[in-house]
Amino acid sequence: MAGKKQFDMDTALDAAMIQFWRDGYTDTSLDDLSRATGLNRSSIYSSFGDKDTLFLRCLDLYAARYGEKYDAALSCAASEPVAAVRAFFDVTLARIADPELPDGCLIAQSAMTIPVLSPSVAGHARQRLGAQLRRLRAALKAGRLTDQDAEAFAVHAAAVNQSLAVMSRAGATPEQLRAIVGVTVDALSQALRA
């Protein structure tokens, strides 16, 4: 049928997200996106807009996909804050261990390139990092930490979570990554007992 798109938008968007995740925003060209999605440049532009717009959609897709998992993991924070934080990190460790996915984290990778991103893309990457921090802070407050301690642990846990992605990309073993998580979870457990 003339004028009807002959591809699945969700599949193409997912392929673009994986491409950006694998190579990063700055090292992903329109030709790379074309190969990854199977779409020609004009189809990419007409369906998704320019590279910035497509990247923003990919960041949103990534944040929604993993944000739901993080929210589910943290849902027991009021009654079991230590278990919730461990479950939060388990989401990241499972993603890192999945051989079908690129190493690292699309949001962490984007945050590291903020200085060279356009202002709108950099702002969006900051917003996505901020959402993770807010999610952790709310869970830790629900877990009986004071506002000050919830803020400090949320910043720390968000930083550890992003560092897991960086460390995995640098070749850290699953055991090393679990040990990093263990230190953070133990510190939270001690703070809650104090």
Short mmCIF file of C-alpha atoms in Angstrom, two decimals:
data_model
loop_
_atom_site.label_atom_id
_atom_site.label_comp_id
_atom_site.label_asym_id
_atom_site.label_seq_id
_atom_site.Cartn_x
_atom_site.Cartn_y
_atom_site.Cartn_z
CA MET A 1 0.00 0.00 0.00
CA ALA A 2 1.51 3.33 -1.02
CA GLY A 3 2.64 5.59 1.79
CA LYS A 4 2.40 2.88 4.46
CA LYS A 5 5.48 2.32 6.57
CA GLN A 6 6.93 -1.13 5.93
CA PHE A 7 8.72 -1.50 9.26
CA ASP A 8 7.92 -1.75 12.91
CA MET A 9 8.69 1.56 14.65
CA ASP A 10 9.30 -0.08 18.03
CA THR A 11 11.78 -2.57 16.57
CA ALA A 12 13.63 0.20 14.74
CA LEU A 13 13.71 2.38 17.86
CA ASP A 14 15.04 -0.52 19.91
CA ALA A 15 17.75 -1.17 17.31
CA ALA A 16 18.73 2.52 17.37
CA MET A 17 18.87 2.45 21.17
CA ILE A 18 21.20 -0.56 21.08
CA GLN A 19 23.41 1.20 18.51
CA PHE A 20 23.69 4.34 20.64
CA TRP A 21 24.26 2.18 23.73
CA ARG A 22 27.02 0.20 22.04
CA ASP A 23 28.93 3.10 20.45
CA GLY A 24 27.70 6.20 22.25
CA TYR A 25 26.04 9.27 20.80
CA THR A 26 29.14 10.93 19.38
CA ASP A 27 30.50 7.77 17.74
CA THR A 28 27.19 6.77 16.17
CA SER A 29 26.68 8.10 12.66
CA LEU A 30 23.51 8.17 10.60
CA ASP A 31 25.05 5.40 8.49
CA ASP A 32 25.45 3.32 11.69
CA LEU A 33 21.82 3.99 12.57
CA SER A 34 20.76 3.05 9.06
CA ARG A 35 22.62 -0.27 9.28
CA ALA A 36 21.27 -0.97 12.78
CA THR A 37 17.64 -0.19 11.96
CA GLY A 38 17.58 -1.32 8.35
CA LEU A 39 16.16 2.08 7.39
CA ASN A 40 17.59 4.53 4.92
CA ARG A 41 18.41 8.06 6.03
CA SER A 42 15.19 9.56 4.69
CA SER A 43 13.12 6.96 6.58
CA ILE A 44 15.04 7.72 9.76
CA TYR A 45 14.42 11.45 9.36
CA SER A 46 10.76 11.09 8.42
CA SER A 47 10.02 8.57 11.18
CA PHE A 48 12.21 9.76 14.03
CA GLY A 49 13.55 13.20 13.18
CA ASP A 50 17.19 14.23 13.33
CA LYS A 51 19.91 12.39 15.27
CA ASP A 52 19.31 14.42 18.44
CA THR A 53 15.57 13.70 18.39
CA LEU A 54 16.14 10.00 17.79
CA PHE A 55 18.70 9.87 20.59
CA LEU A 56 16.29 11.56 23.01
CA ARG A 57 13.65 8.97 22.15
CA CYS A 58 16.22 6.22 22.74
CA LEU A 59 17.15 7.69 26.14
CA ASP A 60 13.46 7.81 27.05
CA LEU A 61 12.95 4.21 25.93
CA TYR A 62 15.96 3.06 27.94
CA ALA A 63 14.89 5.04 31.02
CA ALA A 64 11.34 3.69 30.85
CA ARG A 65 12.42 0.09 30.34
CA TYR A 66 14.86 0.04 33.24
CA GLY A 67 13.02 2.62 35.34
CA GLU A 68 10.07 0.24 35.68
CA LYS A 69 12.43 -2.49 36.85
CA TYR A 70 14.11 -0.16 39.34
CA ASP A 71 10.73 0.99 40.66
CA ALA A 72 9.63 -2.62 41.17
CA ALA A 73 12.90 -3.43 42.94
CA LEU A 74 12.54 -0.47 45.29
CA SER A 75 8.84 -1.05 45.99
CA CYS A 76 9.57 -2.81 49.30
CA ALA A 77 11.83 -0.01 50.61
CA ALA A 78 9.46 1.06 53.38
CA SER A 79 9.53 -2.36 55.03
CA GLU A 80 12.84 -3.76 53.75
CA PRO A 81 15.15 -0.93 52.69
CA VAL A 82 18.32 -3.05 52.51
CA ALA A 83 16.61 -5.72 50.41
CA ALA A 84 15.19 -3.00 48.17
CA VAL A 85 18.58 -1.43 47.52
CA ARG A 86 20.09 -4.85 46.86
CA ALA A 87 17.24 -5.56 44.41
CA PHE A 88 17.90 -2.18 42.77
CA PHE A 89 21.50 -3.17 42.13
CA ASP A 90 20.39 -6.64 41.00
CA VAL A 91 18.53 -4.96 38.13
CA THR A 92 21.78 -3.36 37.00
CA LEU A 93 23.81 -6.54 37.49
CA ALA A 94 21.27 -8.57 35.49
CA ARG A 95 21.38 -6.03 32.67
CA ILE A 96 25.18 -6.08 32.67
CA ALA A 97 25.24 -9.91 32.65
CA ASP A 98 22.82 -10.17 29.70
CA PRO A 99 24.94 -11.25 26.71
CA GLU A 100 22.33 -9.85 24.31
CA LEU A 101 22.90 -6.29 25.55
CA PRO A 102 25.89 -3.98 25.17
CA ASP A 103 28.14 -3.46 28.17
CA GLY A 104 27.59 -0.46 30.36
CA CYS A 105 24.60 1.85 30.59
CA LEU A 106 23.24 4.22 27.97
CA ILE A 107 22.56 6.92 30.56
CA ALA A 108 25.98 6.63 32.22
CA GLN A 109 27.63 6.68 28.82
CA SER A 110 25.62 9.76 27.86
CA ALA A 111 26.49 11.51 31.12
CA MET A 112 30.19 11.04 30.42
CA THR A 113 29.82 12.88 27.11
CA ILE A 114 27.67 15.77 28.38
CA PRO A 115 30.41 18.34 27.62
CA VAL A 116 30.24 17.56 23.89
CA LEU A 117 26.49 17.05 23.57
CA SER A 118 24.10 19.69 22.33
CA PRO A 119 22.46 21.62 25.18
CA SER A 120 19.10 19.88 24.71
CA VAL A 121 20.61 16.38 24.66
CA ALA A 122 22.90 17.18 27.61
CA GLY A 123 19.93 18.51 29.58
CA HIS A 124 17.94 15.39 28.84
CA ALA A 125 20.81 13.15 29.97
CA ARG A 126 21.01 15.14 33.21
CA GLN A 127 17.26 14.72 33.71
CA ARG A 128 17.56 10.97 33.31
CA LEU A 129 20.36 10.82 35.88
CA GLY A 130 18.26 13.01 38.18
CA ALA A 131 15.30 10.63 37.87
CA GLN A 132 17.41 7.79 39.21
CA LEU A 133 18.57 9.92 42.12
CA ARG A 134 14.99 10.95 42.95
CA ARG A 135 13.85 7.31 42.79
CA LEU A 136 16.57 6.25 45.23
CA ARG A 137 16.03 9.21 47.57
CA ALA A 138 12.29 8.50 47.84
CA ALA A 139 12.90 4.82 48.53
CA LEU A 140 15.51 5.54 51.19
CA LYS A 141 13.27 8.11 52.90
CA ALA A 142 10.52 5.49 52.93
CA GLY A 143 13.09 3.15 54.47
CA ARG A 144 13.36 5.27 57.61
CA LEU A 145 16.50 7.22 56.82
CA THR A 146 16.62 10.88 57.76
CA ASP A 147 16.37 13.35 54.90
CA GLN A 148 20.10 14.05 55.13
CA ASP A 149 21.06 10.35 55.20
CA ALA A 150 18.58 9.50 52.44
CA GLU A 151 20.13 12.20 50.26
CA ALA A 152 23.69 11.03 50.98
CA PHE A 153 22.93 7.36 50.36
CA ALA A 154 20.89 8.15 47.25
CA VAL A 155 23.79 10.10 45.74
CA HIS A 156 26.18 7.33 46.73
CA ALA A 157 23.96 4.52 45.38
CA ALA A 158 23.37 6.38 42.10
CA ALA A 159 27.12 6.90 41.73
CA VAL A 160 27.83 3.25 42.49
CA ASN A 161 25.15 2.19 40.03
CA GLN A 162 26.69 4.28 37.26
CA SER A 163 30.17 3.07 38.16
CA LEU A 164 29.02 -0.54 37.78
CA ALA A 165 28.25 0.25 34.16
CA VAL A 166 31.62 1.87 33.62
CA MET A 167 33.47 -0.92 35.43
CA SER A 168 31.67 -3.59 33.39
CA ARG A 169 32.68 -1.86 30.19
CA ALA A 170 36.26 -1.78 31.46
CA GLY A 171 36.21 -5.55 32.01
CA ALA A 172 35.39 -5.98 35.69
CA THR A 173 34.23 -9.49 36.52
CA PRO A 174 30.74 -10.25 37.86
CA GLU A 175 32.33 -11.13 41.20
CA GLN A 176 34.05 -7.75 41.38
CA LEU A 177 30.80 -5.96 40.54
CA ARG A 178 28.91 -7.91 43.22
CA ALA A 179 31.64 -7.01 45.73
CA ILE A 180 31.19 -3.30 44.92
CA VAL A 181 27.45 -3.66 45.52
CA GLY A 182 28.11 -5.56 48.74
CA VAL A 183 30.11 -2.69 50.23
CA THR A 184 27.29 -0.24 49.54
CA VAL A 185 24.55 -2.53 50.83
CA ASP A 186 26.56 -3.28 54.00
CA ALA A 187 27.08 0.44 54.63
CA LEU A 188 23.34 1.06 54.28
CA SER A 189 22.58 -1.82 56.63
CA GLN A 190 24.95 -0.38 59.25
CA ALA A 191 23.45 3.10 58.90
CA LEU A 192 19.96 1.73 59.46
CA ARG A 193 21.07 -0.13 62.60
CA ALA A 194 22.74 2.97 64.04
#
